[in-house]
């Protein structure tokens, strides 16, 4: 998959930019959205003042200074994590901006004569009509009102093979910044400058108007609540300590406070969110909001179009059954002849089947093709007075003036067998004689069954949507292993199905590309529109798949889940860490006045000062250590919720309790041996 | 430590949890407004009372309406009780001619009984007239318990609803719970206690001549009836100062067993009832399991601690194991340990031994149980809503780890629920640690302590924990009848009760409006062993993180000092 969005900037440059950014983010106004880190910064400021006061009064200030330094480091590390996550998006945005150069548009000022005036693309208004010819860049988002052209959309999708865009139907939307490769089109502008698809893409990729998602808000509330609880616990120590004759150095109190509040998850929270969006971009999917990504993780029901998602888009001929009494390959030959002029994939597959069985032939120049039409539902070939026709069984029987009862029983049974197996039977006639039945088969993609099994373990129900009759639909549904199917589906049926599912308290995801999918896309909780699809669909969905690959929904769901899992895992880890920090700091705080509390120093840390310093250092470094995990995300495994919880609890819960005991002890050894405290 | 001791503890806990099911099933019927066996007798009374409230008793209230009714009801209860206590000297049924209480003591006591705490800064037999005990205190014992249980109904309905609005009707809930649950249970238990020898009389004292020929005045009164609701309603306020250690309140091992089952059975029953109304029986079973497991561990820990003796005293031949100081010989270490765990695990506060005399760790475990927020199993009703708050927080943090917006019992846990849950959780450390920290530096507060050093600190911390947790038991040793103590304890109790209830009700209001989601394979299961373990972990870690520093300065340092045989430093 080519991607315009995963433009790589050199790692070193990215880190440098993030480091600079981290300093800029020290501005408290920028930290307002992150109460935990803002609190840390406040404590860092107070600790710095305290250090200065110590120096001014000629008291030893090395300890307070180190604490203050590491508190600042904690804030910087958190900022750095966010900046580095943003950095990748910024690089992608720069690549997109390159496509947004100002172009001269050919504005049509007189519809009748087609007179054009060169106009700056900036000055185009919604409703204007422009002419775009081969080699021109399309100046704005719009709808083709006349013409057909091949368009290179690499600037958006990264895919360099041009796509056909034409007026009317679902392929009429064009995007500003893409280039017409051949022919010409007239485009009616649908989006004003600054509000175009490309603009929105840049904004999304950059995270410019990144708003907190509902889950992020809930988590932020929890973290703020915990911060308050620890504020109470630590502040009360002043009074509690005084009773026991302990006077606590405010710097140490501040250090304890910062160690206890959930700085790890607080520092990494926004990085996780940005990285989640970024991961979607790597799949070439653009989400209009983080909220949509998060909703993807919650999806219960997945509506999948059969064609292109579950089966290969085209049906293929797999066998031809001859009428009784004919030569074995007579029907095959007739089928081939009827398909020679048929350029549809089905037609080609019939010719290929014949060729593969040693039956070959070519249409002579005087052959007349009988094109398929919606009224006859037949197609074929005519050479001289010979005709070959193929088509839906009922249509062809009608054409021949026959009924099902007139069919040879062998053929009639074959028709039923094909239909039951989920295939499509086509009848073939040579002249006025019915000679056989073609089995067109919808071929299920090889790995979908396993993927649906994965989805089931994830707790997702898959529903196949198809225009096929219920019999065919049932056969394919069972072959693909979907949970349910909706046959002979109209867009209204889809909408109704989504509403029903939602009424039962389920979240629904679907993908679609047609204009008639738009209502359903808008109704679905996660609507993935195909980039090649109609403009209405792209606007109705809350995600756009630039590759236009409907199976992508599955990856989208996984990315959504991964984002939530990563947040939960780091929150658990952060809180679990506090146990060890208590065992480091509490004995250190009180051991001078109450020597018996030395018994709580289970880590055997060298001295009270080194214990406190080590805890603060650990607290800061753990943020840096977890940045890769925050960016990469905790892997999602489709093993069921219970098993997944057990696994993550063991790693991040128990691990979170144990890891800091080891980490703080190691840091203490270093701090002590270097004589830092 | 003996196997009989362990067996006694195990039997008590098993019986308590077992009785929770019939109680819970009955309670669910009552809260759902269904028929109960005593309907022929009680329905007319119920109708008559609800007729006073008029048609509004039939409507389902929003969370605001429900909470407003609840608060109004409790304010009225407070005013009435305060008046009775102040005017006791002028009121009948006062054979000992006891005077009215001082304003601060009356205020403290009224708050104490309205909040289901039953902190007693007075000695019952020498302060309260029979009228005060019966019309004042015992009535509030019923009503404060019923208030807590009513919330079980409201919260369960919130989880059961699909985009609902109403949480039920407070007046109806409180009347039905009092009539159909608390009253019959209390009558039965009072009769059993009376049969076992607990006094039930309107006379206030008996004069007797002892075997040595000395004259003695024994205070008696309507003890059995108050004792019953004191335990069943997790109130804990004794008729006598010595509470359940007094032979007239708790004469035999059998009454002791009944008392223990009574003070935790209905609290567990509230969880069962919640599960039935909310349509989450399995999940409720998991909650019961988590609560019971933690309670059992706590009881075992206290028992272990109490079967040790102070090493220094043991060496000097001045003591023997088990530590029997402050314990009744009738009950011994095991029954005292399990009673202590159950009374502090519930927000009951009745005591059959003096927690002050426990070993540092034994007393420390009891203290920690109170600080965990009274959820093991907690007070009637309050234990349930406390544990639901914990379950929501557990599900939120852990639920994210399975990759979905967390949900509990089919309701999504989002920012609003977390906000109110955190507000509720915040209130305990704020009240307990805040007041303890202030009191720790104020001579006027420290004057009330009888011990110094870490033990004195524990007395202080225990008192405010007991008030904030609405437990009401004292570490003894503390003389709390002073304006400072009466007023700050009253504040503590108010915060711990209504500062918790209001956010919980707001949370219920948020939950009721949400759609009820169908569970799927991706939903975090909240009815299995993993969830039980998770909930236990969250309860312990969250509670431990809040109170570890304070506990380090009290029970923990005292324990290590005891082991190191260093005397407590003098203040």
PDB file of N, CA, C and O in Angstrom, chain A residues 39-40 42-44 46-47 67 71 234 248-261 585 589 612 616 619:
ATOM      1  N   UNK A  39       0.026  20.187  37.428  1.00  0.00           N
ATOM      2  CA  UNK A  39       0.312  20.108  38.863  1.00  0.00           C
ATOM      3  C   UNK A  39       1.791  19.832  39.094  1.00  0.00           C
ATOM      4  O   UNK A  39       2.425  20.435  39.967  1.00  0.00           O
ATOM      5  N   UNK A  40       2.335  18.923  38.295  1.00  0.00           N
ATOM      6  CA  UNK A  40       3.753  18.605  38.437  1.00  0.00           C
ATOM      7  C   UNK A  40       4.604  19.854  38.197  1.00  0.00           C
ATOM      8  O   UNK A  40       5.576  20.111  38.919  1.00  0.00           O
ATOM      9  N   UNK A  42       3.736  22.946  38.661  1.00  0.00           N
ATOM     10  CA  UNK A  42       3.601  23.841  39.814  1.00  0.00           C
ATOM     11  C   UNK A  42       4.547  23.400  40.928  1.00  0.00           C
ATOM     12  O   UNK A  42       5.264  24.220  41.524  1.00  0.00           O
ATOM     13  N   UNK A  43       4.571  22.084  41.194  1.00  0.00           N
ATOM     14  CA  UNK A  43       5.461  21.591  42.249  1.00  0.00           C
ATOM     15  C   UNK A  43       6.926  21.843  41.870  1.00  0.00           C
ATOM     16  O   UNK A  43       7.754  22.209  42.716  1.00  0.00           O
ATOM     17  N   UNK A  44       7.238  21.673  40.574  1.00  0.00           N
ATOM     18  CA  UNK A  44       8.614  21.903  40.124  1.00  0.00           C
ATOM     19  C   UNK A  44       9.018  23.361  40.360  1.00  0.00           C
ATOM     20  O   UNK A  44      10.137  23.651  40.803  1.00  0.00           O
ATOM     21  N   UNK A  46       7.765  25.359  42.657  1.00  0.00           N
ATOM     22  CA  UNK A  46       7.939  25.556  44.097  1.00  0.00           C
ATOM     23  C   UNK A  46       9.271  24.975  44.567  1.00  0.00           C
ATOM     24  O   UNK A  46       9.993  25.595  45.367  1.00  0.00           O
ATOM     25  N   UNK A  47       9.612  23.791  44.060  1.00  0.00           N
ATOM     26  CA  UNK A  47      10.870  23.170  44.459  1.00  0.00           C
ATOM     27  C   UNK A  47      12.054  24.026  44.011  1.00  0.00           C
ATOM     28  O   UNK A  47      13.071  24.134  44.718  1.00  0.00           O
ATOM     29  N   UNK A  67      16.144  17.348  43.175  1.00  0.00           N
ATOM     30  CA  UNK A  67      14.701  17.032  43.138  1.00  0.00           C
ATOM     31  C   UNK A  67      14.002  17.955  42.143  1.00  0.00           C
ATOM     32  O   UNK A  67      13.250  17.505  41.266  1.00  0.00           O
ATOM     33  N   UNK A  71      11.995  16.998  38.745  1.00  0.00           N
ATOM     34  CA  UNK A  71      10.578  17.331  38.575  1.00  0.00           C
ATOM     35  C   UNK A  71      10.372  18.041  37.238  1.00  0.00           C
ATOM     36  O   UNK A  71       9.415  17.752  36.503  1.00  0.00           O
ATOM     37  N   UNK A 234      -1.179  13.756  51.021  1.00  0.00           N
ATOM     38  CA  UNK A 234       0.148  14.329  51.256  1.00  0.00           C
ATOM     39  C   UNK A 234       0.056  15.574  52.140  1.00  0.00           C
ATOM     40  O   UNK A 234       0.837  15.746  53.078  1.00  0.00           O
ATOM     41  N   UNK A 248       8.409  17.888  58.142  1.00  0.00           N
ATOM     42  CA  UNK A 248       8.730  17.408  56.798  1.00  0.00           C
ATOM     43  C   UNK A 248       9.142  18.564  55.899  1.00  0.00           C
ATOM     44  O   UNK A 248       8.462  19.582  55.826  1.00  0.00           O
ATOM     45  N   UNK A 249      10.285  18.385  55.259  1.00  0.00           N
ATOM     46  CA  UNK A 249      10.784  19.339  54.285  1.00  0.00           C
ATOM     47  C   UNK A 249       9.762  19.463  53.141  1.00  0.00           C
ATOM     48  O   UNK A 249       9.363  18.456  52.554  1.00  0.00           O
ATOM     49  N   UNK A 250       9.309  20.689  52.839  1.00  0.00           N
ATOM     50  CA  UNK A 250       8.303  20.854  51.786  1.00  0.00           C
ATOM     51  C   UNK A 250       8.752  20.273  50.441  1.00  0.00           C
ATOM     52  O   UNK A 250       7.916  19.785  49.666  1.00  0.00           O
ATOM     53  N   UNK A 251      10.042  20.326  50.161  1.00  0.00           N
ATOM     54  CA  UNK A 251      10.527  19.785  48.889  1.00  0.00           C
ATOM     55  C   UNK A 251      10.245  18.279  48.829  1.00  0.00           C
ATOM     56  O   UNK A 251       9.810  17.739  47.814  1.00  0.00           O
ATOM     57  N   UNK A 252      10.484  17.614  49.970  1.00  0.00           N
ATOM     58  CA  UNK A 252      10.251  16.171  50.011  1.00  0.00           C
ATOM     59  C   UNK A 252       8.763  15.874  49.875  1.00  0.00           C
ATOM     60  O   UNK A 252       8.347  14.938  49.173  1.00  0.00           O
ATOM     61  N   UNK A 253       7.961  16.717  50.516  1.00  0.00           N
ATOM     62  CA  UNK A 253       6.520  16.538  50.423  1.00  0.00           C
ATOM     63  C   UNK A 253       6.068  16.672  48.965  1.00  0.00           C
ATOM     64  O   UNK A 253       5.258  15.888  48.464  1.00  0.00           O
ATOM     65  N   UNK A 254       6.637  17.681  48.303  1.00  0.00           N
ATOM     66  CA  UNK A 254       6.327  17.884  46.880  1.00  0.00           C
ATOM     67  C   UNK A 254       6.761  16.687  46.063  1.00  0.00           C
ATOM     68  O   UNK A 254       6.041  16.238  45.165  1.00  0.00           O
ATOM     69  N   UNK A 255       7.938  16.167  46.381  1.00  0.00           N
ATOM     70  CA  UNK A 255       8.454  15.006  45.646  1.00  0.00           C
ATOM     71  C   UNK A 255       7.518  13.812  45.825  1.00  0.00           C
ATOM     72  O   UNK A 255       7.175  13.116  44.863  1.00  0.00           O
ATOM     73  N   UNK A 256       7.083  13.593  47.070  1.00  0.00           N
ATOM     74  CA  UNK A 256       6.171  12.479  47.348  1.00  0.00           C
ATOM     75  C   UNK A 256       4.885  12.646  46.545  1.00  0.00           C
ATOM     76  O   UNK A 256       4.384  11.713  45.907  1.00  0.00           O
ATOM     77  N   UNK A 257       4.386  13.883  46.550  1.00  0.00           N
ATOM     78  CA  UNK A 257       3.133  14.167  45.857  1.00  0.00           C
ATOM     79  C   UNK A 257       3.248  13.843  44.366  1.00  0.00           C
ATOM     80  O   UNK A 257       2.403  13.144  43.798  1.00  0.00           O
ATOM     81  N   UNK A 258       4.324  14.328  43.750  1.00  0.00           N
ATOM     82  CA  UNK A 258       4.488  14.098  42.308  1.00  0.00           C
ATOM     83  C   UNK A 258       4.666  12.606  42.011  1.00  0.00           C
ATOM     84  O   UNK A 258       4.162  12.089  41.017  1.00  0.00           O
ATOM     85  N   UNK A 259       5.375  11.913  42.908  1.00  0.00           N
ATOM     86  CA  UNK A 259       5.552  10.468  42.692  1.00  0.00           C
ATOM     87  C   UNK A 259       4.222   9.733  42.736  1.00  0.00           C
ATOM     88  O   UNK A 259       4.029   8.744  42.044  1.00  0.00           O
ATOM     89  N   UNK A 260       3.307  10.202  43.588  1.00  0.00           N
ATOM     90  CA  UNK A 260       2.055   9.477  43.766  1.00  0.00           C
ATOM     91  C   UNK A 260       1.050   9.776  42.676  1.00  0.00           C
ATOM     92  O   UNK A 260       0.312   8.896  42.236  1.00  0.00           O
ATOM     93  N   UNK A 261       0.976  11.034  42.244  1.00  0.00           N
ATOM     94  CA  UNK A 261      -0.043  11.344  41.245  1.00  0.00           C
ATOM     95  C   UNK A 261       0.307  10.625  39.941  1.00  0.00           C
ATOM     96  O   UNK A 261       1.482  10.348  39.680  1.00  0.00           O
ATOM     97  N   UNK A 585       9.413   6.032  49.981  1.00  0.00           N
ATOM     98  CA  UNK A 585       9.405   7.389  50.542  1.00  0.00           C
ATOM     99  C   UNK A 585       8.924   7.447  51.989  1.00  0.00           C
ATOM    100  O   UNK A 585       9.473   8.200  52.797  1.00  0.00           O
ATOM    101  N   UNK A 589      10.726   9.370  54.984  1.00  0.00           N
ATOM    102  CA  UNK A 589      10.166  10.571  55.603  1.00  0.00           C
ATOM    103  C   UNK A 589      10.255  10.535  57.124  1.00  0.00           C
ATOM    104  O   UNK A 589      10.533  11.532  57.770  1.00  0.00           O
ATOM    105  N   UNK A 612      14.358   9.012  48.325  1.00  0.00           N
ATOM    106  CA  UNK A 612      13.404   9.961  47.750  1.00  0.00           C
ATOM    107  C   UNK A 612      13.837  10.357  46.341  1.00  0.00           C
ATOM    108  O   UNK A 612      13.036  10.364  45.401  1.00  0.00           O
ATOM    109  N   UNK A 616      11.887   9.753  42.680  1.00  0.00           N
ATOM    110  CA  UNK A 616      11.567  10.846  41.752  1.00  0.00           C
ATOM    111  C   UNK A 616      12.185  10.564  40.380  1.00  0.00           C
ATOM    112  O   UNK A 616      11.545  10.773  39.342  1.00  0.00           O
ATOM    113  N   UNK A 619      10.285   7.903  38.600  1.00  0.00           N
ATOM    114  CA  UNK A 619       9.015   8.457  38.153  1.00  0.00           C
ATOM    115  C   UNK A 619       9.171   9.231  36.843  1.00  0.00           C
ATOM    116  O   UNK A 619       8.290   9.188  35.987  1.00  0.00           O
TER     117      UNK A 619
END
